[in-house]
Amino acid sequence: MSVDDVLIDLRNGKYDPQLEKLYGIMAVPKQRLRYENAVMEFARQFPHRVDSDISLFSAPGRTEIGGNHTDHQHGCVLAAAVDLDVIAVVSFHNEKIIRVKSKGYDLDEVVLNDTTVCESEKGSSAALIRGIAAQFINEMVNIGGFDAYTTSDILSGSGLSSSAAFEILIGTIIDSRFEGGSSKPIKLAKIGQYAENIYYGKKCGLMDQAVCAAGGLVFIDFHNIEDPMIQKYDADLSEYGYEICITDTRGSHSDLTDEYSAISDEMEQIAEYFGCKHLRDVNESEFERSISDLRKLCSDRAILRVMHFFEENRRAQRESAALKDGNIESFLSLVNQSGISSETLLQNLYSAKRPTEQAIPLAIALSRKILNEKGAVRVHGGGFAGTIQALVPSEDVEHYKSQMEAIFGKDCCYVLHIRKSGGVQVIGNTEKLSEVG
């Protein structure tokens, strides 16, 4: 289908059922317009492709519900894909070049004849594209090129994993065309993580990519990192009368990489003391008996962070069990305990470099006051700056949202819904290409 064909079908509502599945019935008109605008922008960016077949893809962001900084130590997490996503309009070709123009960014161009790590690309989306393509090629997939325009409503730096969503989007595009859509979510997640670790240059666990790829509300146990256990729930928290609210405190994320890295570095320092690479393989009782000796070798903060890991890892499992049993009160209590542990043990609510800037602790304190012992609140994502998460009774959402926006600014508070699908092709076919120019 050409650009004009897709635009006509979008405006006539042909794809409304697909959009309803992804975003809910109330959001269909807004999303229809969003997709129309994306298709028109694709035509402006790639005018030579307007008569070619185009396809549309989507990959969701994610929200972490339980398991703060446990995945990189092969622990357990509870998380969910959300209805904020990155979408792409794509035209495939056989030029052996991938071109991606993302809204607000320069065009990225990756030549598939050279997919080695490029030091000058590190920290860029081009590095992610190159790394994903490289891993497919390493697995003997004969991939071709494509031109794509992407746009995202996932707030960058929000802890909703815009980078992982982008990785899963690119992986889904390649998989749908050149592997017939056969790749399992965990494979796409690992490819995305590989690109981020090796090509982009950022140390990360596998949680973000796994959730964005799998979709839905999921419990993941990373003990066997090669084949993580993923348990998917059909439940939505709104069924229990609660909504997920993410508030962006709009603190600066600049110069925080070393603080993020320090968490895993300190945890792994103690794991190494016990002859292990990750804390999941360390015996907790042995750790507790060794605290006196550990204080001679590492900081007290490192010890506290390890205490957080053991407690948080168990807590994520208990949160999952509470949801499975429909025990919402126990679940909310555990989420609140998680928030307190991140505050007192993990210590990732504000930067040690900027100790007077405490937007996250302020947002949490205000949330607790507004909620008045109802619902739950915790730091969201990596921490130090950025966002908090609150589970708010449905009837109190508008009040909560208005109170938070009065302090942190208009449109800082997002009400999210769980999206059941991960990376998907929304419109188009996956037939193999014939030779084209």
Tab-separated table of C-alpha atoms in Angstrom:
chain	number	residue	atom	x	y	z
A	1	MET	CA	0.000	0.000	0.000
A	2	SER	CA	1.284	3.434	-0.951
A	3	VAL	CA	1.269	6.531	1.232
A	4	ASP	CA	-1.986	7.738	-0.341
A	5	ASP	CA	-3.655	4.348	0.115
A	6	VAL	CA	-2.746	4.184	3.793
A	7	LEU	CA	-3.891	7.767	4.412
A	8	ILE	CA	-7.272	7.064	2.803
A	9	ASP	CA	-7.750	3.909	4.863
A	10	LEU	CA	-6.722	5.644	8.093
A	11	ARG	CA	-9.174	8.501	7.510
A	12	ASN	CA	-11.948	6.062	6.648
A	13	GLY	CA	-11.443	4.202	9.914
A	14	LYS	CA	-10.247	0.946	8.358
A	15	TYR	CA	-7.533	0.545	10.971
A	16	ASP	CA	-9.566	1.681	13.974
A	17	PRO	CA	-9.833	-1.906	15.349
A	18	GLN	CA	-6.028	-2.204	15.431
A	19	LEU	CA	-5.701	1.203	17.087
A	20	GLU	CA	-8.378	0.340	19.660
A	21	LYS	CA	-6.481	-2.793	20.688
A	22	LEU	CA	-3.315	-0.783	21.269
A	23	TYR	CA	-4.679	2.404	22.820
A	24	GLY	CA	-8.297	1.864	23.890
A	25	ILE	CA	-11.467	3.045	22.204
A	26	MET	CA	-11.367	6.592	23.613
A	27	ALA	CA	-7.914	7.227	22.143
A	28	VAL	CA	-8.697	6.077	18.584
A	29	PRO	CA	-9.410	9.545	17.063
A	30	LYS	CA	-6.210	10.985	18.557
A	31	GLN	CA	-4.112	8.025	17.438
A	32	ARG	CA	-5.644	7.992	13.964
A	33	LEU	CA	-4.528	11.616	13.534
A	34	ARG	CA	-1.106	10.794	14.994
A	35	TYR	CA	-0.574	7.983	12.484
A	36	GLU	CA	-1.808	10.179	9.624
A	37	ASN	CA	0.689	12.880	10.567
A	38	ALA	CA	3.478	10.301	10.776
A	39	VAL	CA	2.672	8.960	7.295
A	40	MET	CA	2.616	12.480	5.838
A	41	GLU	CA	5.930	13.311	7.495
A	42	PHE	CA	7.414	10.091	6.110
A	43	ALA	CA	6.390	11.278	2.631
A	44	ARG	CA	8.123	14.623	3.233
A	45	GLN	CA	11.305	12.990	4.492
A	46	PHE	CA	11.418	10.251	1.825
A	47	PRO	CA	9.575	11.632	-1.228
A	48	HIS	CA	11.063	8.952	-3.502
A	49	ARG	CA	9.173	6.313	-1.441
A	50	VAL	CA	5.644	7.730	-1.614
A	51	ASP	CA	4.540	5.193	-4.233
A	52	SER	CA	6.272	2.263	-2.557
A	53	ASP	CA	4.571	-0.109	-0.133
A	54	ILE	CA	4.688	1.172	3.428
A	55	SER	CA	4.102	-0.563	6.750
A	56	LEU	CA	3.456	0.858	10.217
A	57	PHE	CA	4.972	-0.481	13.443
A	58	SER	CA	4.670	0.255	17.160
A	59	ALA	CA	6.616	-0.627	20.312
A	60	PRO	CA	5.505	0.374	23.832
A	61	GLY	CA	7.251	2.007	26.724
A	62	ARG	CA	7.221	0.264	30.079
A	63	THR	CA	6.640	1.038	33.714
A	64	GLU	CA	8.468	-0.750	36.520
A	65	ILE	CA	6.105	-1.738	39.322
A	66	GLY	CA	8.359	-3.858	41.517
A	67	GLY	CA	12.026	-4.783	41.530
A	68	ASN	CA	13.958	-1.518	41.648
A	69	HIS	CA	17.531	-2.193	40.444
A	70	THR	CA	17.221	-5.971	40.692
A	71	ASP	CA	17.395	-7.039	37.045
A	72	HIS	CA	21.095	-6.293	36.548
A	73	GLN	CA	21.822	-8.667	39.440
A	74	HIS	CA	19.722	-11.420	37.784
A	75	GLY	CA	16.838	-10.811	40.172
A	76	CYS	CA	13.057	-10.599	39.799
A	77	VAL	CA	10.898	-7.735	38.543
A	78	LEU	CA	7.251	-6.889	38.069
A	79	ALA	CA	6.591	-4.473	35.224
A	80	ALA	CA	4.123	-3.587	32.490
A	81	ALA	CA	4.059	-2.302	28.937
A	82	VAL	CA	2.097	0.950	28.693
A	83	ASP	CA	0.011	2.803	26.127
A	84	LEU	CA	2.736	5.326	25.340
A	85	ASP	CA	4.806	4.131	22.390
A	86	VAL	CA	7.149	4.866	19.522
A	87	ILE	CA	5.741	4.287	16.034
A	88	ALA	CA	7.414	3.963	12.656
A	89	VAL	CA	6.365	4.340	9.043
A	90	VAL	CA	8.591	2.023	6.993
A	91	SER	CA	9.382	1.337	3.359
A	92	PHE	CA	11.622	-1.663	2.689
A	93	HIS	CA	14.189	-1.801	-0.111
A	94	ASN	CA	17.265	-3.766	-1.139
A	95	GLU	CA	19.865	-1.019	-0.912
A	96	LYS	CA	21.583	-2.577	2.138
A	97	ILE	CA	21.152	0.729	3.976
A	98	ILE	CA	18.923	1.523	6.942
A	99	ARG	CA	17.821	5.151	7.131
A	100	VAL	CA	15.846	6.311	10.167
A	101	LYS	CA	14.575	9.851	10.653
A	102	SER	CA	13.184	10.326	14.148
A	103	LYS	CA	11.122	13.382	14.996
A	104	GLY	CA	13.381	16.079	16.423
A	105	TYR	CA	16.624	14.322	15.436
A	106	ASP	CA	18.929	14.170	12.432
A	107	LEU	CA	18.700	11.348	9.926
A	108	ASP	CA	20.570	8.185	10.944
A	109	GLU	CA	22.082	6.137	8.133
A	110	VAL	CA	23.623	2.713	8.693
A	111	VAL	CA	25.295	0.844	5.833
A	112	LEU	CA	24.787	-2.871	6.372
A	113	ASN	CA	28.091	-3.806	4.723
A	114	ASP	CA	29.840	-2.546	7.872
A	115	THR	CA	28.207	-3.350	11.188
A	116	THR	CA	31.289	-3.215	13.406
A	117	VAL	CA	31.219	-1.062	16.532
A	118	CYS	CA	31.762	2.604	15.682
A	119	GLU	CA	33.260	4.517	18.610
A	120	SER	CA	32.129	7.895	17.260
A	121	GLU	CA	28.488	6.674	17.234
A	122	LYS	CA	28.372	5.642	20.872
A	123	GLY	CA	25.521	7.274	22.734
A	124	SER	CA	23.476	7.733	19.538
A	125	SER	CA	20.424	6.056	18.017
A	126	ALA	CA	22.571	5.153	15.010
A	127	ALA	CA	24.628	2.959	17.347
A	128	LEU	CA	21.474	1.129	18.450
A	129	ILE	CA	20.378	0.569	14.839
A	130	ARG	CA	23.819	-0.704	13.858
A	131	GLY	CA	24.038	-3.010	16.867
A	132	ILE	CA	20.597	-4.520	16.277
A	133	ALA	CA	21.330	-5.090	12.599
A	134	ALA	CA	24.703	-6.599	13.485
A	135	GLN	CA	23.187	-9.125	15.855
A	136	PHE	CA	20.619	-10.270	13.287
A	137	ILE	CA	23.436	-10.633	10.751
A	138	ASN	CA	25.507	-12.547	13.336
A	139	GLU	CA	22.598	-14.963	13.597
A	140	MET	CA	22.757	-15.509	9.832
A	141	VAL	CA	19.660	-13.478	8.982
A	142	ASN	CA	19.931	-11.994	5.485
A	143	ILE	CA	18.533	-8.557	6.180
A	144	GLY	CA	17.934	-5.799	3.661
A	145	GLY	CA	17.472	-2.086	4.078
A	146	PHE	CA	14.574	0.214	4.813
A	147	ASP	CA	13.687	3.869	5.215
A	148	ALA	CA	11.713	4.815	8.323
A	149	TYR	CA	10.233	7.828	10.038
A	150	THR	CA	9.619	7.457	13.777
A	151	THR	CA	7.808	9.531	16.344
A	152	SER	CA	7.361	8.863	20.040
A	153	ASP	CA	5.064	10.015	22.829
A	154	ILE	CA	7.283	8.357	25.463
A	155	LEU	CA	8.847	11.173	27.433
A	156	SER	CA	12.644	10.950	27.198
A	157	GLY	CA	14.220	10.483	30.619
A	158	SER	CA	10.870	9.568	32.192
A	159	GLY	CA	11.901	6.080	33.274
A	160	LEU	CA	9.404	4.681	30.735
A	161	SER	CA	12.239	3.267	28.623
A	162	SER	CA	12.128	5.256	25.413
A	163	SER	CA	15.465	3.753	24.352
A	164	ALA	CA	14.301	0.155	24.916
A	165	ALA	CA	11.080	0.877	23.007
A	166	PHE	CA	13.158	2.191	20.100
A	167	GLU	CA	15.336	-0.922	20.190
A	168	ILE	CA	12.317	-3.232	20.162
A	169	LEU	CA	10.778	-1.175	17.356
A	170	ILE	CA	13.855	-1.590	15.129
A	171	GLY	CA	14.122	-5.276	16.051
A	172	THR	CA	10.441	-5.838	15.275
A	173	ILE	CA	10.778	-4.116	11.897
A	174	ILE	CA	13.729	-6.315	10.906
A	175	ASP	CA	12.190	-9.486	12.323
A	176	SER	CA	8.819	-8.985	10.633
A	177	ARG	CA	10.373	-8.581	7.198
A	178	PHE	CA	13.414	-10.795	7.198
A	179	GLU	CA	12.505	-13.510	9.718
A	180	GLY	CA	8.774	-13.654	9.046
A	181	GLY	CA	7.987	-12.376	12.541
A	182	SER	CA	9.269	-15.622	14.079
A	183	SER	CA	11.507	-14.184	16.802
A	184	LYS	CA	10.297	-14.627	20.369
A	185	PRO	CA	10.106	-11.522	22.591
A	186	ILE	CA	13.105	-12.571	24.690
A	187	LYS	CA	15.254	-12.856	21.555
A	188	LEU	CA	14.337	-9.324	20.486
A	189	ALA	CA	15.005	-8.140	24.047
A	190	LYS	CA	18.484	-9.666	24.082
A	191	ILE	CA	19.290	-8.149	20.696
A	192	GLY	CA	18.255	-4.739	22.005
A	193	GLN	CA	20.297	-5.158	25.174
A	194	TYR	CA	23.320	-6.259	23.133
A	195	ALA	CA	23.068	-3.126	21.001
A	196	GLU	CA	22.764	-0.892	24.059
A	197	ASN	CA	25.621	-2.558	25.951
A	198	ILE	CA	28.138	-3.007	23.138
A	199	TYR	CA	27.307	-0.425	20.474
A	200	TYR	CA	25.631	2.371	22.451
A	201	GLY	CA	27.993	1.948	25.405
A	202	LYS	CA	25.477	1.862	28.266
A	203	LYS	CA	25.472	-0.833	30.903
A	204	CYS	CA	21.906	-2.067	31.448
A	205	GLY	CA	19.971	-5.117	32.509
A	206	LEU	CA	17.399	-6.906	30.388
A	207	MET	CA	14.187	-5.781	32.068
A	208	ASP	CA	13.328	-2.765	29.900
A	209	GLN	CA	13.729	-4.577	26.599
A	210	ALA	CA	11.996	-7.732	27.861
A	211	VAL	CA	8.880	-5.864	28.972
A	212	CYS	CA	8.699	-3.698	25.839
A	213	ALA	CA	8.988	-6.849	23.712
A	214	ALA	CA	6.568	-9.039	25.667
A	215	GLY	CA	3.836	-6.517	26.433
A	216	GLY	CA	1.251	-6.806	29.196
A	217	LEU	CA	1.741	-7.000	32.955
A	218	VAL	CA	4.643	-9.380	33.492
A	219	PHE	CA	6.681	-10.969	36.261
A	220	ILE	CA	10.194	-11.820	35.102
A	221	ASP	CA	12.789	-13.914	36.912
A	222	PHE	CA	16.251	-13.310	35.451
A	223	HIS	CA	18.050	-16.018	37.453
A	224	ASN	CA	18.679	-17.932	34.229
A	225	ILE	CA	19.655	-14.954	32.100
A	226	GLU	CA	19.811	-17.075	28.947
A	227	ASP	CA	16.198	-18.147	29.336
A	228	PRO	CA	14.411	-15.855	31.831
A	229	MET	CA	11.107	-17.016	33.239
A	230	ILE	CA	8.342	-14.660	32.060
A	231	GLN	CA	4.867	-14.898	33.563
A	232	LYS	CA	2.202	-12.738	31.955
A	233	TYR	CA	-0.972	-11.557	33.688
A	234	ASP	CA	-4.169	-10.541	31.929
A	235	ALA	CA	-5.147	-8.276	34.823
A	236	ASP	CA	-5.093	-4.507	34.630
A	237	LEU	CA	-4.768	-2.537	37.868
A	238	SER	CA	-7.795	-0.484	36.827
A	239	GLU	CA	-9.854	-3.638	37.374
A	240	TYR	CA	-9.023	-3.258	41.062
A	241	GLY	CA	-9.951	0.428	41.082
A	242	TYR	CA	-6.450	1.910	40.761
A	243	GLU	CA	-4.659	3.831	38.021
A	244	ILE	CA	-0.937	4.135	37.322
A	245	CYS	CA	0.201	7.754	37.545
A	246	ILE	CA	3.718	8.788	36.558
A	247	THR	CA	4.862	12.261	37.559
A	248	ASP	CA	7.858	13.847	35.868
A	249	THR	CA	9.505	16.089	38.464
A	250	ARG	CA	11.549	17.633	35.632
A	251	GLY	CA	14.859	17.349	37.400
A	252	SER	CA	18.056	17.329	35.379
A	253	HIS	CA	19.413	13.964	34.210
A	254	SER	CA	22.752	15.431	33.195
A	255	ASP	CA	25.908	13.934	34.643
A	256	LEU	CA	24.169	11.024	36.385
A	257	THR	CA	25.667	8.078	34.490
A	258	ASP	CA	28.275	7.376	37.155
A	259	GLU	CA	25.617	7.391	39.897
A	260	TYR	CA	23.512	4.841	38.017
A	261	SER	CA	26.594	2.711	37.382
A	262	ALA	CA	27.685	2.934	41.015
A	263	ILE	CA	24.651	0.893	42.090
A	264	SER	CA	25.540	-2.151	39.996
A	265	ASP	CA	29.270	-1.643	40.610
A	266	GLU	CA	28.811	-1.653	44.384
A	267	MET	CA	26.493	-4.658	44.305
A	268	GLU	CA	28.912	-6.591	42.099
A	269	GLN	CA	31.840	-5.629	44.330
A	270	ILE	CA	30.180	-7.483	47.184
A	271	ALA	CA	29.111	-10.367	44.934
A	272	GLU	CA	32.752	-10.752	43.909
A	273	TYR	CA	33.757	-11.044	47.579
A	274	PHE	CA	31.696	-14.248	47.651
A	275	GLY	CA	33.104	-15.508	44.367
A	276	CYS	CA	30.021	-14.591	42.350
A	277	LYS	CA	29.370	-12.225	39.444
A	278	HIS	CA	25.880	-11.229	40.560
A	279	LEU	CA	24.073	-10.972	43.865
A	280	ARG	CA	21.419	-13.521	42.881
A	281	ASP	CA	24.054	-16.235	43.385
A	282	VAL	CA	25.144	-14.962	46.816
A	283	ASN	CA	23.799	-16.650	49.963
A	284	GLU	CA	21.979	-13.959	51.963
A	285	SER	CA	22.741	-15.515	55.346
A	286	GLU	CA	26.424	-15.705	54.484
A	287	PHE	CA	26.308	-12.051	53.445
A	288	GLU	CA	24.747	-11.037	56.759
A	289	ARG	CA	27.392	-12.975	58.728
A	290	SER	CA	30.108	-11.193	56.756
A	291	ILE	CA	28.992	-7.581	57.182
A	292	SER	CA	31.705	-6.789	59.722
A	293	ASP	CA	34.427	-7.990	57.344
A	294	LEU	CA	32.764	-6.327	54.347
A	295	ARG	CA	32.923	-2.919	56.049
A	296	LYS	CA	36.711	-3.147	55.867
A	297	LEU	CA	36.573	-3.622	52.097
A	298	CYS	CA	33.648	-1.523	50.868
A	299	SER	CA	31.367	1.317	51.816
A	300	ASP	CA	28.411	1.151	54.158
A	301	ARG	CA	26.266	2.344	51.260
A	302	ALA	CA	27.263	-0.706	49.222
A	303	ILE	CA	26.176	-2.960	52.091
A	304	LEU	CA	22.835	-1.155	52.380
A	305	ARG	CA	22.272	-1.491	48.648
A	306	VAL	CA	22.872	-5.232	48.844
A	307	MET	CA	20.358	-5.439	51.686
A	308	HIS	CA	17.904	-3.669	49.383
A	309	PHE	CA	18.524	-6.197	46.628
A	310	PHE	CA	17.740	-9.229	48.778
A	311	GLU	CA	14.587	-7.652	50.217
A	312	GLU	CA	13.419	-6.203	46.901
A	313	ASN	CA	13.971	-9.462	45.059
A	314	ARG	CA	11.704	-11.294	47.512
A	315	ARG	CA	9.241	-8.418	47.424
A	316	ALA	CA	8.831	-8.591	43.631
A	317	GLN	CA	7.957	-12.277	43.977
A	318	ARG	CA	5.453	-11.521	46.713
A	319	GLU	CA	3.908	-8.706	44.648
A	320	SER	CA	3.422	-11.139	41.801
A	321	ALA	CA	1.805	-13.682	44.116
A	322	ALA	CA	-0.500	-11.020	45.582
A	323	LEU	CA	-1.692	-10.044	42.118
A	324	LYS	CA	-2.207	-13.682	41.193
A	325	ASP	CA	-4.376	-14.114	44.304
A	326	GLY	CA	-6.227	-10.835	43.693
A	327	ASN	CA	-5.019	-9.480	47.059
A	328	ILE	CA	-4.771	-5.810	46.113
A	329	GLU	CA	-4.267	-4.558	49.673
A	330	SER	CA	-1.217	-6.781	50.169
A	331	PHE	CA	0.075	-5.753	46.758
A	332	LEU	CA	-0.210	-2.030	47.543
A	333	SER	CA	1.508	-2.520	50.896
A	334	LEU	CA	4.421	-4.243	49.161
A	335	VAL	CA	4.731	-1.437	46.600
A	336	ASN	CA	4.913	1.088	49.441
A	337	GLN	CA	7.585	-1.023	51.146
A	338	SER	CA	9.520	-1.037	47.881
A	339	GLY	CA	9.423	2.752	47.814
A	340	ILE	CA	10.745	2.984	51.372
A	341	SER	CA	13.538	0.515	50.610
A	342	SER	CA	14.671	2.528	47.572
A	343	GLU	CA	14.694	5.623	49.761
A	344	THR	CA	16.539	4.259	52.788
A	345	LEU	CA	18.663	1.372	51.500
A	346	LEU	CA	19.190	1.785	47.769
A	347	GLN	CA	19.439	5.572	48.155
A	348	ASN	CA	18.574	6.558	44.591
A	349	LEU	CA	16.094	9.361	45.204
A	350	TYR	CA	18.533	12.232	44.584
A	351	SER	CA	22.054	12.830	43.389
A	352	ALA	CA	24.905	12.919	45.873
A	353	LYS	CA	26.444	15.593	43.637
A	354	ARG	CA	23.415	17.850	44.029
A	355	PRO	CA	22.100	17.047	47.530
A	356	THR	CA	19.879	20.122	47.749
A	357	GLU	CA	17.928	19.148	44.597
A	358	GLN	CA	15.386	16.675	45.957
A	359	ALA	CA	12.431	16.797	43.588
A	360	ILE	CA	11.773	13.051	43.831
A	361	PRO	CA	11.638	12.959	47.667
A	362	LEU	CA	9.414	16.057	47.543
A	363	ALA	CA	7.064	14.463	45.006
A	364	ILE	CA	6.852	11.282	47.082
A	365	ALA	CA	6.180	13.225	50.300
A	366	LEU	CA	3.463	15.272	48.602
A	367	SER	CA	1.941	12.142	47.070
A	368	ARG	CA	1.722	10.436	50.446
A	369	LYS	CA	-0.005	13.504	51.848
A	370	ILE	CA	-2.461	13.722	48.927
A	371	LEU	CA	-3.230	9.993	48.951
A	372	ASN	CA	-3.683	9.977	52.727
A	373	GLU	CA	-2.658	6.324	53.189
A	374	LYS	CA	-4.545	5.159	50.101
A	375	GLY	CA	-2.801	3.571	47.119
A	376	ALA	CA	0.983	3.461	46.891
A	377	VAL	CA	3.936	5.588	45.797
A	378	ARG	CA	7.576	4.890	44.929
A	379	VAL	CA	10.521	6.122	42.879
A	380	HIS	CA	10.246	5.064	39.259
A	381	GLY	CA	13.052	3.624	37.151
A	382	GLY	CA	16.707	4.342	37.742
A	383	GLY	CA	16.105	7.242	40.111
A	384	PHE	CA	18.284	10.216	41.165
A	385	ALA	CA	16.165	12.571	39.033
A	386	GLY	CA	13.057	12.240	36.918
A	387	THR	CA	9.894	10.403	37.831
A	388	ILE	CA	7.848	8.840	40.585
A	389	GLN	CA	5.047	6.313	40.291
A	390	ALA	CA	1.810	6.396	42.236
A	391	LEU	CA	-1.000	3.842	42.248
A	392	VAL	CA	-3.999	6.100	42.771
A	393	PRO	CA	-7.630	5.171	43.475
A	394	SER	CA	-9.553	5.773	40.251
A	395	GLU	CA	-11.903	8.278	41.878
A	396	ASP	CA	-8.955	10.369	43.116
A	397	VAL	CA	-6.939	10.517	39.881
A	398	GLU	CA	-8.059	13.964	38.710
A	399	HIS	CA	-7.441	15.501	42.131
A	400	TYR	CA	-4.044	13.853	42.420
A	401	LYS	CA	-3.072	14.924	38.902
A	402	SER	CA	-4.086	18.553	39.474
A	403	GLN	CA	-2.187	18.716	42.770
A	404	MET	CA	1.021	17.338	41.279
A	405	GLU	CA	0.815	19.608	38.233
A	406	ALA	CA	0.332	22.621	40.493
A	407	ILE	CA	3.771	21.883	41.963
A	408	PHE	CA	5.768	20.379	39.074
A	409	GLY	CA	4.137	22.026	36.068
A	410	LYS	CA	1.421	21.518	33.489
A	411	ASP	CA	1.232	18.080	31.875
A	412	CYS	CA	3.858	16.593	34.216
A	413	CYS	CA	1.520	13.825	35.396
A	414	TYR	CA	0.602	10.949	33.074
A	415	VAL	CA	-2.194	8.454	33.646
A	416	LEU	CA	-1.048	5.209	32.033
A	417	HIS	CA	-2.837	2.058	31.006
A	418	ILE	CA	-1.340	-1.386	30.538
A	419	ARG	CA	-0.872	-2.421	26.921
A	420	LYS	CA	-1.210	-6.151	26.268
A	421	SER	CA	1.009	-6.311	23.176
A	422	GLY	CA	4.725	-5.658	22.775
A	423	GLY	CA	6.379	-4.676	19.495
A	424	VAL	CA	3.890	-5.150	16.660
A	425	GLN	CA	3.251	-4.440	13.022
A	426	VAL	CA	0.095	-2.340	12.928
A	427	ILE	CA	-0.421	-1.977	9.170
A	428	GLY	CA	1.179	-3.651	6.144
A	429	ASN	CA	2.286	-7.050	4.938
A	430	THR	CA	5.448	-9.052	5.482
A	431	GLU	CA	5.919	-10.619	2.058
A	432	LYS	CA	9.532	-10.922	0.952
A	433	LEU	CA	10.846	-8.185	-1.302
A	434	SER	CA	11.352	-8.574	-4.996
A	435	GLU	CA	14.336	-6.740	-6.415
A	436	VAL	CA	13.738	-2.988	-6.249
A	437	GLY	CA	15.873	0.033	-6.729
